[in-house]
mmCIF file of C-alpha atoms and ligand atoms in Angstrom:
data_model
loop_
_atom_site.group_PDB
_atom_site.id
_atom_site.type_symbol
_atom_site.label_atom_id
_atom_site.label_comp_id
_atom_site.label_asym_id
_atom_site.label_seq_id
_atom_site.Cartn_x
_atom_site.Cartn_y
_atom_site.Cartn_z
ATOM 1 C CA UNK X 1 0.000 0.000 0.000
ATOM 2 C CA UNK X 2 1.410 3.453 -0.766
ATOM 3 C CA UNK X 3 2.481 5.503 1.828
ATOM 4 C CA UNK X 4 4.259 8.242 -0.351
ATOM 5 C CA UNK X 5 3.963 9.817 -3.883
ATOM 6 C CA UNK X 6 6.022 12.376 -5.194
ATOM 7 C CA UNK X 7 5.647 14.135 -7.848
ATOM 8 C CA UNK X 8 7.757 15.939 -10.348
ATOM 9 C CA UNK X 9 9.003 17.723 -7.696
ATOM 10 C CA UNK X 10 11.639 20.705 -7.727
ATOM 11 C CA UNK X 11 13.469 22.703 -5.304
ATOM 12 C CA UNK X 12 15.347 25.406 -6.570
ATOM 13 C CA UNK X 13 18.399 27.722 -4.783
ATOM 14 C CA UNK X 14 17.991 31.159 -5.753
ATOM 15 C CA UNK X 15 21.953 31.948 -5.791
ATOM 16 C CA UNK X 16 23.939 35.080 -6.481
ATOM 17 C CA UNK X 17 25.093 33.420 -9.124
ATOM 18 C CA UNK X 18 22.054 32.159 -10.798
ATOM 19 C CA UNK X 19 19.447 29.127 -10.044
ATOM 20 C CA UNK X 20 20.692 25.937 -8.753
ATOM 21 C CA UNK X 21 18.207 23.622 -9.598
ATOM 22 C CA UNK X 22 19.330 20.936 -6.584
ATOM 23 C CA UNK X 23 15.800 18.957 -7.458
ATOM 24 C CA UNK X 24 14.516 18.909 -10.935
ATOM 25 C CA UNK X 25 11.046 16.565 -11.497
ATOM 26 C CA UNK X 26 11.781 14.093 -8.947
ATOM 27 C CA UNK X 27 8.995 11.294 -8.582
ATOM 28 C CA UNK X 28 8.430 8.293 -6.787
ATOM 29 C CA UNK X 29 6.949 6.231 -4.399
ATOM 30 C CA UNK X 30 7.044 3.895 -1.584
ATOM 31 C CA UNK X 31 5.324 1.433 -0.013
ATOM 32 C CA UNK X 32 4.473 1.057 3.530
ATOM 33 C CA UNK X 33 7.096 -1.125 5.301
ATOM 34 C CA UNK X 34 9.303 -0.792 1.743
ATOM 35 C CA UNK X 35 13.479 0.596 2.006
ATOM 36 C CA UNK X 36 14.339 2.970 -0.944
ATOM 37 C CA UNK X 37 17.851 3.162 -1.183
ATOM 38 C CA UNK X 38 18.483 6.579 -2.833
ATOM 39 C CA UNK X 39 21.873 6.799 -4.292
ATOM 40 C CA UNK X 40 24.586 9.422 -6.491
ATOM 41 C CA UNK X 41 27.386 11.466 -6.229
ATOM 42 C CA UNK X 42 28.003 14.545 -3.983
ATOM 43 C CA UNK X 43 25.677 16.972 -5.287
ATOM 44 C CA UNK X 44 23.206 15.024 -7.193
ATOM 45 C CA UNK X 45 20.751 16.410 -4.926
ATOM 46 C CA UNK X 46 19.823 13.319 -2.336
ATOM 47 C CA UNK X 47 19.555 15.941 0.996
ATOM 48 C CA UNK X 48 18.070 17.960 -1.197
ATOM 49 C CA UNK X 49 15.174 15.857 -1.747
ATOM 50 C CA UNK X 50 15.019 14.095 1.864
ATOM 51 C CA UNK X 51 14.929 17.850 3.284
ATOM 52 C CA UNK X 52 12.548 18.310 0.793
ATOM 53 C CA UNK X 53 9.881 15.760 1.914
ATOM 54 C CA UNK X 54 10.006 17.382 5.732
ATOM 55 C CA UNK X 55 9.835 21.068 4.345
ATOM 56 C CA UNK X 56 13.332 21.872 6.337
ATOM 57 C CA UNK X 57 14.284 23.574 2.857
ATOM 58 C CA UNK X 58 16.146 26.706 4.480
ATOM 59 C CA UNK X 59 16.331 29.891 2.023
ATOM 60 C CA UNK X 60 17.680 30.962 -0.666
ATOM 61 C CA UNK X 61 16.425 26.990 -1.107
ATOM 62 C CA UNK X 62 12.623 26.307 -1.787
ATOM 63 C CA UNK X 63 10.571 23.551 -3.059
ATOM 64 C CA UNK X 64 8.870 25.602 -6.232
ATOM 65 C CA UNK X 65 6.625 22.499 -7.384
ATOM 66 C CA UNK X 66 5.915 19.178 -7.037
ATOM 67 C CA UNK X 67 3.655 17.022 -4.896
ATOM 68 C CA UNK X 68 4.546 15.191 -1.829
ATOM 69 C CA UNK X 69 1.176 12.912 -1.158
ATOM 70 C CA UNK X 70 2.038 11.262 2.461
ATOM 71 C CA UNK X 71 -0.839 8.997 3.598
ATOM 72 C CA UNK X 72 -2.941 11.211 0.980
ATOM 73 C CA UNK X 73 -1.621 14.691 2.010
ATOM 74 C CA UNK X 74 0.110 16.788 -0.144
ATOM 75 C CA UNK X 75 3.170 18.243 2.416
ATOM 76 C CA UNK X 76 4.270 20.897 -0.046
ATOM 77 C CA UNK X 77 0.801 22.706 0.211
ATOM 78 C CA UNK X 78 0.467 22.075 3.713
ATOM 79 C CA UNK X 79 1.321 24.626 6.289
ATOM 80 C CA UNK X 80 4.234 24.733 8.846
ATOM 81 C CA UNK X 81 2.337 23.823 11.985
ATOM 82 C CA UNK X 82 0.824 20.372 10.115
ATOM 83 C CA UNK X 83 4.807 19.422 9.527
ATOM 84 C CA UNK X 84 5.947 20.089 12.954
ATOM 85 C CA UNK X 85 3.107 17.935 13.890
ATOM 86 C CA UNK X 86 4.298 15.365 11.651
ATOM 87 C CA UNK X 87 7.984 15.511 12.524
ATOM 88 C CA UNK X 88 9.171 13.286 14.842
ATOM 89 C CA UNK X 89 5.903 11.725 15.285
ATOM 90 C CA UNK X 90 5.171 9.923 11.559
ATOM 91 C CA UNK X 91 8.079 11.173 9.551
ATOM 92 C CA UNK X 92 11.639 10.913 11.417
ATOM 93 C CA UNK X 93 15.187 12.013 10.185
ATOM 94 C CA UNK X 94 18.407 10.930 10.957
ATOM 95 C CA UNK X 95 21.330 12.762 9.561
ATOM 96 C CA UNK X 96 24.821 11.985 9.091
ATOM 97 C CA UNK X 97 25.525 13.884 12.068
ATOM 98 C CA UNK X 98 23.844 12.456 15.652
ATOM 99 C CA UNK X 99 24.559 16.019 17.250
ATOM 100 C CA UNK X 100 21.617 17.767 14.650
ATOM 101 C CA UNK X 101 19.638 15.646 16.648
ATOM 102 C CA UNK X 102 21.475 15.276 20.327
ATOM 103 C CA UNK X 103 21.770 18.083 22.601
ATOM 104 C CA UNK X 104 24.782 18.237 24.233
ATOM 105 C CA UNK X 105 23.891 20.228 27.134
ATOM 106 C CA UNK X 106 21.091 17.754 27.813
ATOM 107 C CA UNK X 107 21.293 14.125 29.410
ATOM 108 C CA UNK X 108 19.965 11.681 27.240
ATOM 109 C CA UNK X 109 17.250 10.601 29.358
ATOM 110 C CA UNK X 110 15.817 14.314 29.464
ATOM 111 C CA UNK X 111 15.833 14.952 25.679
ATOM 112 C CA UNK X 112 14.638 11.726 24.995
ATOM 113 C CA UNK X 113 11.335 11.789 27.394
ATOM 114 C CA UNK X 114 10.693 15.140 26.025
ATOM 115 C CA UNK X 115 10.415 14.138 22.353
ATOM 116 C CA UNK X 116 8.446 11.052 23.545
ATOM 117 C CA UNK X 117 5.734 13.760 24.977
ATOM 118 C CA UNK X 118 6.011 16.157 22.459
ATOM 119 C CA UNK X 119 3.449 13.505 20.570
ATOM 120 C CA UNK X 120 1.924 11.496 23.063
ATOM 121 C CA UNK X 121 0.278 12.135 26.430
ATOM 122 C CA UNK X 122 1.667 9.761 29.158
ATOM 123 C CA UNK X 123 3.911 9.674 32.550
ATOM 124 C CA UNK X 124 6.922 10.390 32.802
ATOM 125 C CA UNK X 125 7.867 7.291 34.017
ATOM 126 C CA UNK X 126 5.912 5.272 30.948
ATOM 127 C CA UNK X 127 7.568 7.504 28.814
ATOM 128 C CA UNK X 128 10.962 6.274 30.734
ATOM 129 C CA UNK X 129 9.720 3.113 29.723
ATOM 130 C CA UNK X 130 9.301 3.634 25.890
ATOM 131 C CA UNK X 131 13.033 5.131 25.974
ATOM 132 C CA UNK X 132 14.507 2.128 27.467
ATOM 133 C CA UNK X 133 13.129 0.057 25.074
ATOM 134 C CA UNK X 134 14.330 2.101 22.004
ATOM 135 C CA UNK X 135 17.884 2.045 23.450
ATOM 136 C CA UNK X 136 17.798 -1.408 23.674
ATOM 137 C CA UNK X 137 15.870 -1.607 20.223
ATOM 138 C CA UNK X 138 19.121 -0.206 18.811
ATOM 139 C CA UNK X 139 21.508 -2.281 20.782
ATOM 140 C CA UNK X 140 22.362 -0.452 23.489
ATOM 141 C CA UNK X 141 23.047 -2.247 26.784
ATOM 142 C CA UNK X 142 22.292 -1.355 29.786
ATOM 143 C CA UNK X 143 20.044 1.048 28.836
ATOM 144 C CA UNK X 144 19.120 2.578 32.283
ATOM 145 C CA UNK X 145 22.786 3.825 32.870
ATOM 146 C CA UNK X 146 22.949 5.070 29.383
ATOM 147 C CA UNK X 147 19.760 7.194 29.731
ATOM 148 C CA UNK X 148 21.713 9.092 32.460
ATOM 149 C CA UNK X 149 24.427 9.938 29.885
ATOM 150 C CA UNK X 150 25.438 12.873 27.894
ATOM 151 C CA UNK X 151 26.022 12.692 24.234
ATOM 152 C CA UNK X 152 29.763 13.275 24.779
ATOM 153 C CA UNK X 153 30.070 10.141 26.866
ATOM 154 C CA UNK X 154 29.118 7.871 24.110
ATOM 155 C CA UNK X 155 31.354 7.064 20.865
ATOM 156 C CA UNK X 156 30.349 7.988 17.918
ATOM 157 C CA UNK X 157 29.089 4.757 16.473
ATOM 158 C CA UNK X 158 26.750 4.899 20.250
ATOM 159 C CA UNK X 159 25.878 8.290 19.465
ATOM 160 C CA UNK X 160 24.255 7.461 15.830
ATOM 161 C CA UNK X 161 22.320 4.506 17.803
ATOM 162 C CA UNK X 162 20.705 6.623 20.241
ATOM 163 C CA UNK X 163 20.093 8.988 17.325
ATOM 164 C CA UNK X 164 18.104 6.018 15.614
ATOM 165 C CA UNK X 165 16.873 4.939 18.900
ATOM 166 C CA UNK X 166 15.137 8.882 18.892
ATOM 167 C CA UNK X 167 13.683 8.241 15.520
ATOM 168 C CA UNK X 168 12.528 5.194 16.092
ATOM 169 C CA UNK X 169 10.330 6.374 19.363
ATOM 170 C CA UNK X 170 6.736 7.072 17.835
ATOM 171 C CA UNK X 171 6.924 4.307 15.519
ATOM 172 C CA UNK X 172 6.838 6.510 12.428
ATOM 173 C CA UNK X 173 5.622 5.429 9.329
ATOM 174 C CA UNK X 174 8.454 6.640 7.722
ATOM 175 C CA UNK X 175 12.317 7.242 8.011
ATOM 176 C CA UNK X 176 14.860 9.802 6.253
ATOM 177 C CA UNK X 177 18.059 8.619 6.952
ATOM 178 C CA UNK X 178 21.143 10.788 5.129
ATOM 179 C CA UNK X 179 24.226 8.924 5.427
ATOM 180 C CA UNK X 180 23.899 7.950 8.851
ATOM 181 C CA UNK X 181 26.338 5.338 8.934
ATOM 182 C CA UNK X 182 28.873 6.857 6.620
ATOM 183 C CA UNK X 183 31.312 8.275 9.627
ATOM 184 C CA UNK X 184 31.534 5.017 11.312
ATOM 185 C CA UNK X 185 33.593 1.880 10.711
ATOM 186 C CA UNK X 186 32.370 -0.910 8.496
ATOM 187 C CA UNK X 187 31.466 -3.218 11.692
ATOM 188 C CA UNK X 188 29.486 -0.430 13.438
ATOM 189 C CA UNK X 189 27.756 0.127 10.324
ATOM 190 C CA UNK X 190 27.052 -3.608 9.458
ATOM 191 C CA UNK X 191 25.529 -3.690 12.790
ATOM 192 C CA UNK X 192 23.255 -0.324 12.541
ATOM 193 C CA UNK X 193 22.180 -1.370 9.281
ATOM 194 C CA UNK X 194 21.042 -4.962 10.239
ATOM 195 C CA UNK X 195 19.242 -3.913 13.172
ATOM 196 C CA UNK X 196 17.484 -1.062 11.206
ATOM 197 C CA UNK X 197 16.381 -3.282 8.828
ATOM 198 C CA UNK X 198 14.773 -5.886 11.165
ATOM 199 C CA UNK X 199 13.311 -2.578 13.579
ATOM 200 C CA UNK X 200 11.816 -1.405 10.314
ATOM 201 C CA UNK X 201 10.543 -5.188 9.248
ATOM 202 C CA UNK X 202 8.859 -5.372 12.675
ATOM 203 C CA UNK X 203 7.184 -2.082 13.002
ATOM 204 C CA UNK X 204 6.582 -1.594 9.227
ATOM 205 C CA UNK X 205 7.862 1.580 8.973
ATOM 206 C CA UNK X 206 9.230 2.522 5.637
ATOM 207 C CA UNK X 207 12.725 4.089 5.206
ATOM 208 C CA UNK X 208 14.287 6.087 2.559
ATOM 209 C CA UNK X 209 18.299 5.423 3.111
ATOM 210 C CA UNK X 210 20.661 8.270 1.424
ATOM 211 C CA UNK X 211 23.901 7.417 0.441
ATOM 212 C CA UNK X 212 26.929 7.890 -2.197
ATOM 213 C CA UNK X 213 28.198 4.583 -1.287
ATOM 214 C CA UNK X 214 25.831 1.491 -3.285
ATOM 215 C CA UNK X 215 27.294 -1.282 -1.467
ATOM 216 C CA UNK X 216 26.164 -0.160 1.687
ATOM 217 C CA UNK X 217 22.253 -0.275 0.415
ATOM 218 C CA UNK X 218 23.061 -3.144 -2.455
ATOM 219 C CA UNK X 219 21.861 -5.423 1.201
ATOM 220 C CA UNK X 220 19.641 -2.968 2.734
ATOM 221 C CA UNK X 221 17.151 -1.624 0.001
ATOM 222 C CA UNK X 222 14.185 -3.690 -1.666
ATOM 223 C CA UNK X 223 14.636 -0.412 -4.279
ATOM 224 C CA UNK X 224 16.876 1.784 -5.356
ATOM 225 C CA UNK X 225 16.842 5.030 -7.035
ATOM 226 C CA UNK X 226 19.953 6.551 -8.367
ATOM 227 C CA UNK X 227 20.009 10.380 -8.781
ATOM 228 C CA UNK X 228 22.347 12.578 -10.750
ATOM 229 C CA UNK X 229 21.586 16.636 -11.174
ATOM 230 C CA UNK X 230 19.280 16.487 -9.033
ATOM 231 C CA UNK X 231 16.696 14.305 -11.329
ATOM 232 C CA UNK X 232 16.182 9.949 -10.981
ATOM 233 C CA UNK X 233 18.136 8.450 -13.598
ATOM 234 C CA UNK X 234 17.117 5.168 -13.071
ATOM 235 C CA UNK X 235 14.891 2.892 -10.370
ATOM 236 C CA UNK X 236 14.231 -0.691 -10.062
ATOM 237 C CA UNK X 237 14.385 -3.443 -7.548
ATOM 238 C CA UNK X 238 17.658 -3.163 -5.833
ATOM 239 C CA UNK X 239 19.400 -6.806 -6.866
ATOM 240 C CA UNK X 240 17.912 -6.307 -10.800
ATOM 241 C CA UNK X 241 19.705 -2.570 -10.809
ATOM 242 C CA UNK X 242 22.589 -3.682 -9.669
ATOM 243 C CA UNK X 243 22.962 -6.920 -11.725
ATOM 244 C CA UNK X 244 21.510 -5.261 -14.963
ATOM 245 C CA UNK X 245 21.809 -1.528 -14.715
ATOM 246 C CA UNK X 246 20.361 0.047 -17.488
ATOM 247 C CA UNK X 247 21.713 3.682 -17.369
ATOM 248 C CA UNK X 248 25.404 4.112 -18.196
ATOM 249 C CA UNK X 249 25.595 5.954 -15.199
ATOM 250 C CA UNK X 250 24.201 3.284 -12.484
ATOM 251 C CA UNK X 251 26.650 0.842 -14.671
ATOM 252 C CA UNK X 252 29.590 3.345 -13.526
ATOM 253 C CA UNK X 253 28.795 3.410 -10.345
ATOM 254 C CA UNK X 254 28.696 -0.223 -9.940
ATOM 255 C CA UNK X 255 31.860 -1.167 -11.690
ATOM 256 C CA UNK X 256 33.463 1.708 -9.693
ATOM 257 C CA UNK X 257 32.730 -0.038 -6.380
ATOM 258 C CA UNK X 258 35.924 -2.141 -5.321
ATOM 259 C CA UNK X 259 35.340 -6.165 -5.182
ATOM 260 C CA UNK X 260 37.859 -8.840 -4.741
ATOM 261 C CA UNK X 261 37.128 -10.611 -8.226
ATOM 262 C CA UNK X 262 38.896 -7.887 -9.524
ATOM 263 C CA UNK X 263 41.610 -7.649 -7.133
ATOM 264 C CA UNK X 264 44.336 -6.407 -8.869
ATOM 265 C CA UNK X 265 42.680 -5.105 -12.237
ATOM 266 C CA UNK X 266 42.228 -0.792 -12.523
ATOM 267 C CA UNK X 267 39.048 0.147 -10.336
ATOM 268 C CA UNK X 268 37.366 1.749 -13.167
ATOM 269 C CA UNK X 269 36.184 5.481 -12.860
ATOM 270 C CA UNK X 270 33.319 7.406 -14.365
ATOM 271 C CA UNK X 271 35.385 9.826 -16.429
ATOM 272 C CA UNK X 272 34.649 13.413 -15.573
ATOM 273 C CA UNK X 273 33.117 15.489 -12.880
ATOM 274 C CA UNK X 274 29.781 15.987 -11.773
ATOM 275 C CA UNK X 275 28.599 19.156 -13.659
ATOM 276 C CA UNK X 276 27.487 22.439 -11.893
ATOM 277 C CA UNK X 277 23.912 22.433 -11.449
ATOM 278 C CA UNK X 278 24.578 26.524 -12.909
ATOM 279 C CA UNK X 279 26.124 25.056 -16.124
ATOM 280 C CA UNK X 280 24.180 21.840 -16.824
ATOM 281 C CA UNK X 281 24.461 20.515 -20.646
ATOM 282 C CA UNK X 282 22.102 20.695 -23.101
ATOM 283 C CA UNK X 283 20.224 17.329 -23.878
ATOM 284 C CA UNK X 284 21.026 14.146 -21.050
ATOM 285 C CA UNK X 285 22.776 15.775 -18.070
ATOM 286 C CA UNK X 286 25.094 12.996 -18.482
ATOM 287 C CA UNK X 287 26.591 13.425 -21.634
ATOM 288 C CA UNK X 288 29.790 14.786 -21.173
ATOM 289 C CA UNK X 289 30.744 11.701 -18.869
ATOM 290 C CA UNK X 290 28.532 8.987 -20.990
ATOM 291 C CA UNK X 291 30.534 6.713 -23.037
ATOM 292 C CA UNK X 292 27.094 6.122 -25.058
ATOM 293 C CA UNK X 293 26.558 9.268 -25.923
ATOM 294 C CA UNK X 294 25.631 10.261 -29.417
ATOM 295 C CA UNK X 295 23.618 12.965 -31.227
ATOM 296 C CA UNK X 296 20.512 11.547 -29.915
ATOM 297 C CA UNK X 297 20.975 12.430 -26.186
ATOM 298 C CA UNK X 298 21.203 16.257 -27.263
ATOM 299 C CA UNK X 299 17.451 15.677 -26.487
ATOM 300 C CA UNK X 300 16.989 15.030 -22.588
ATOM 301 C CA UNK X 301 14.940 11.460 -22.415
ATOM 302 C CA UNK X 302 12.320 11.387 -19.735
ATOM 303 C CA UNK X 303 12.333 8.771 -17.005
ATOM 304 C CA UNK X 304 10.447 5.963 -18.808
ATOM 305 C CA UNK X 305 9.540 1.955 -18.273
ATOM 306 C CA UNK X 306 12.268 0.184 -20.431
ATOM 307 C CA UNK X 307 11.206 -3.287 -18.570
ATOM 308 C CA UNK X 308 8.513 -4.290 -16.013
ATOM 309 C CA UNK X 309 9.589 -1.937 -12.846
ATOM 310 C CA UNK X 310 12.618 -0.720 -14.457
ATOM 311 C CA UNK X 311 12.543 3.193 -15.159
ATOM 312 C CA UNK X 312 15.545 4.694 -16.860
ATOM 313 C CA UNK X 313 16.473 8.140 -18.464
ATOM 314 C CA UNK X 314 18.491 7.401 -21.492
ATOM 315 C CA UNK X 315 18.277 6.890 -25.166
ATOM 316 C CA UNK X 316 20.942 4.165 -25.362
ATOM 317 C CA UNK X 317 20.370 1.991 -22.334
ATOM 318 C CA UNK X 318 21.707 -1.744 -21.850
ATOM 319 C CA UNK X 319 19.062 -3.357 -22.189
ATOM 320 C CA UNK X 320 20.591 -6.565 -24.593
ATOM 321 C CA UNK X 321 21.656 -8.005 -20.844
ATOM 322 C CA UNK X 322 18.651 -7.093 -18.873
ATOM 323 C CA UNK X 323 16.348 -8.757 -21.522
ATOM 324 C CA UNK X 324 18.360 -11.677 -21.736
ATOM 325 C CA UNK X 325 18.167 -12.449 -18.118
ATOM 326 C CA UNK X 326 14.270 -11.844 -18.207
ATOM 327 C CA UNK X 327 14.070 -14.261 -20.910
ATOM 328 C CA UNK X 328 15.793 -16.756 -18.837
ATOM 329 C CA UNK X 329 13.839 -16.263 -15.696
ATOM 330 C CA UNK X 330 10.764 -16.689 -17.892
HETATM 331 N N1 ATP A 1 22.370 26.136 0.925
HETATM 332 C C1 ATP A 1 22.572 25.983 -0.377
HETATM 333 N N2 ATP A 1 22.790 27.061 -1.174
HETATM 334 C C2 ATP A 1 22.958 26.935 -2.506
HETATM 335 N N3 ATP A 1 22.915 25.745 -3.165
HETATM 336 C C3 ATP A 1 22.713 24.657 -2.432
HETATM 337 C C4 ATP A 1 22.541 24.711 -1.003
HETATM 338 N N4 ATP A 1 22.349 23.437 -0.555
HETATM 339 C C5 ATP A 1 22.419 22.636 -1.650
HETATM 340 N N5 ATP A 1 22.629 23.376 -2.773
HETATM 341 C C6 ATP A 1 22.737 22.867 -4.147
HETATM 342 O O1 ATP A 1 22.071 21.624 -4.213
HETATM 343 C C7 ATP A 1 22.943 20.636 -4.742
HETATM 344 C C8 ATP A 1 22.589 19.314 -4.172
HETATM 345 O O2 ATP A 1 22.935 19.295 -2.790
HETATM 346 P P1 ATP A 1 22.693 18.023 -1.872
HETATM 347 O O3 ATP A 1 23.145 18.442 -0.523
HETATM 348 O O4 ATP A 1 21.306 17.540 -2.013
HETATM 349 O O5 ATP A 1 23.689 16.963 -2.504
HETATM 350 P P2 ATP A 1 23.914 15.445 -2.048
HETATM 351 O O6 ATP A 1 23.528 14.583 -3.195
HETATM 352 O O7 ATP A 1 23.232 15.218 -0.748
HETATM 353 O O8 ATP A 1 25.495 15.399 -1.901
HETATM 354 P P3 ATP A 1 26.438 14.768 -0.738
HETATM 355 O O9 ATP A 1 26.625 13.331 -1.130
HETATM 356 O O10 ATP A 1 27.688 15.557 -0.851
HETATM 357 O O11 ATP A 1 25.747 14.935 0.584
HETATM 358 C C9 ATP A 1 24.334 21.134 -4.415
HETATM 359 O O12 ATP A 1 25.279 20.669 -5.348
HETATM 360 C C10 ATP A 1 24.171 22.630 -4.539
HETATM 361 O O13 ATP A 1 24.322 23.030 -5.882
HETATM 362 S S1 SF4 A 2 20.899 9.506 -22.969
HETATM 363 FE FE1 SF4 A 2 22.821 9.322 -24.086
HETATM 364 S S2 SF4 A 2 24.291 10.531 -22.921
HETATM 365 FE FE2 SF4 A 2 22.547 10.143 -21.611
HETATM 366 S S3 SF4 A 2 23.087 8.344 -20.475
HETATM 367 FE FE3 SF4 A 2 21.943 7.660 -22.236
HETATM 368 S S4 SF4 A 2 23.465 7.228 -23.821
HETATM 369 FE FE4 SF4 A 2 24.466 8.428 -22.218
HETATM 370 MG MG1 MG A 3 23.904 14.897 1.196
#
């Protein structure tokens, strides 16, 4: 069941310089209970977007049009008091940084009961309660002692859990998460990203995970969508995407990701550098880097269905591998 639709949306930064268009017609949509892993290089516009959805767009940024239907509701028309309501309470964020959420001033146990009755009416001692449990949700032990700690008394990897553990209080329907895990070593994050996973699985809250890196959602996301200039270049089910891409793109991100079957060989590179959103080229936004390229992509292709469930914005995609392995599967 769908929980979120966006459409064509577009947030624009009105620069000295000129318009950065950070978010240019993004759509899509996710299921209740479903991970979206959304995925590109610095400055393709993922925070963008995820700020987007919560209306924390701060000037000389501001969503110019676009729907965001949540449950039904469109967020972009609705007012500021409606999100606040919603923050925290059915839409949560967790940023690559714990300390945009964590006071440091502030024991954990105080800052934690507090957002707990921001939303929902109880005692402070049941609200206690529901804290406890989301530190030890996360994997925190001995969760009592912790709630009597300050930020600075946990490590960092800690920090980010009781971060999660914050998010995760009301049970929201959904999750932002921008690189969360992306300062913390690969155990940590193997750890945060199993146990967000199953917390999600059991509540059914849906997540939207932001990241440059694709191995860390190639395990985590049912779906992925990769973004580049702030537009979706291609989605699809996470394991088809990443076997098949069909954007030359995705394909250089993939074969740019280190494995040990090629141990040894070059680690290939997408040639290039992302362009300035105030200098974009004309036709595909990827041309310059595209090894595909031709006179057709001097028109920009919309995001369209090249296979069942796989959307992809390019005149030249692979798709010679993508239908072979549907043929086989048939
Ligand atoms: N405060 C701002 N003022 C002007 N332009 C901005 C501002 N914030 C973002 N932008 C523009 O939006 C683009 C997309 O930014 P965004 O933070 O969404 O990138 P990202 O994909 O999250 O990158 P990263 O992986 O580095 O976090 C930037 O390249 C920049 O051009
Ligand atoms: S439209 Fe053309 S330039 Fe763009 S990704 Fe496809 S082949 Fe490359
Ligand atoms: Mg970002």
């Amino acid at each position: 069941m769908t929980l979120l639709q966006v459409r064509d949306l577009a947030t624009h930064f009105f620069t000295r310089d000129g318009v950065a268009k950070a978010v240019d017609g993004v759509s899509f949509s996710l299921d209740r209970g479903e991970i979206l892993g959304l995925v590109g290089e610095s400055g393709s516009g993922k925070s963008v977007t995820g700020f987007s959805l919560i209306g924390l767009v701060d000037p000389p940024g501001k969503v110019v049009s676009g729907q965001i239907l949540f449950d039904g509701a469109d967020l972009v028309a609705a007012g500021e008091a409606t999100l606040r309501r919603l923050r925290g309470k059915r839409i949560a964020m967790i940023f690559q940084d714990p300390m945009m959420t964590l006071n440091p001033v502030l024991r954990v146990d105080t800052q934690m009961i507090e957002t707990v009755l921001a939303h929902a009416p109880m005692s402070r001692q049941a609200a206690r309660e529901r804290c406890r449990a989301a530190l030890a949700a996360v994997g925190i032990s001995s969760p009592d002692e912790r709630l009597e700690s300050y930020p600075h008394q946990f490590s960092g990897g800690m920090r980010q859990r009781v971060a999660i553990a914050i998010a995760l209080l009301h049970e929201p329907d959904l999750i932002i998460a921008d690189e969360p895990t992306t300062a913390l070593d690969v155990t940590i994050q193997a750890q945060i990203l199993s146990e967000v996973q199953a917390l999600c699985a059991r509540s059914g809250t849906a997540l939207i995970w932001i990241t440059h890196d694709l191995a860390v959602v190639s395990g985590l996301a049912d779906r992925l969508a990769v973004m580049y200039a702030g537009r979706i270049i291609e989605t699809g089910d996470t394991a088809e995407v990443i076997a098949r891409p069909l954007h030359p793109y995705t394909r250089g991100l993939i074969d740019s990701v280190p494995q040990g079957k090629r141990h040894g060989a070059p680690l290939a590179q997408i040639p290039g550098m992302t362009p300035s959103l105030l200098r974009l080229p004309e036709g595909c936004k990827f041309r310059p880097r595209c090894p595909r390229a031709d006179a057709a992509c001097l028109v920009e292709p919309a995001l369209a269905e090249l296979l069942p469930g796989r959307r992809a914005r390019c005149v030249h995609p692979y798709l010679e591998a993508a239908e072979e392995a549907l043929a086989a599967s048939c």
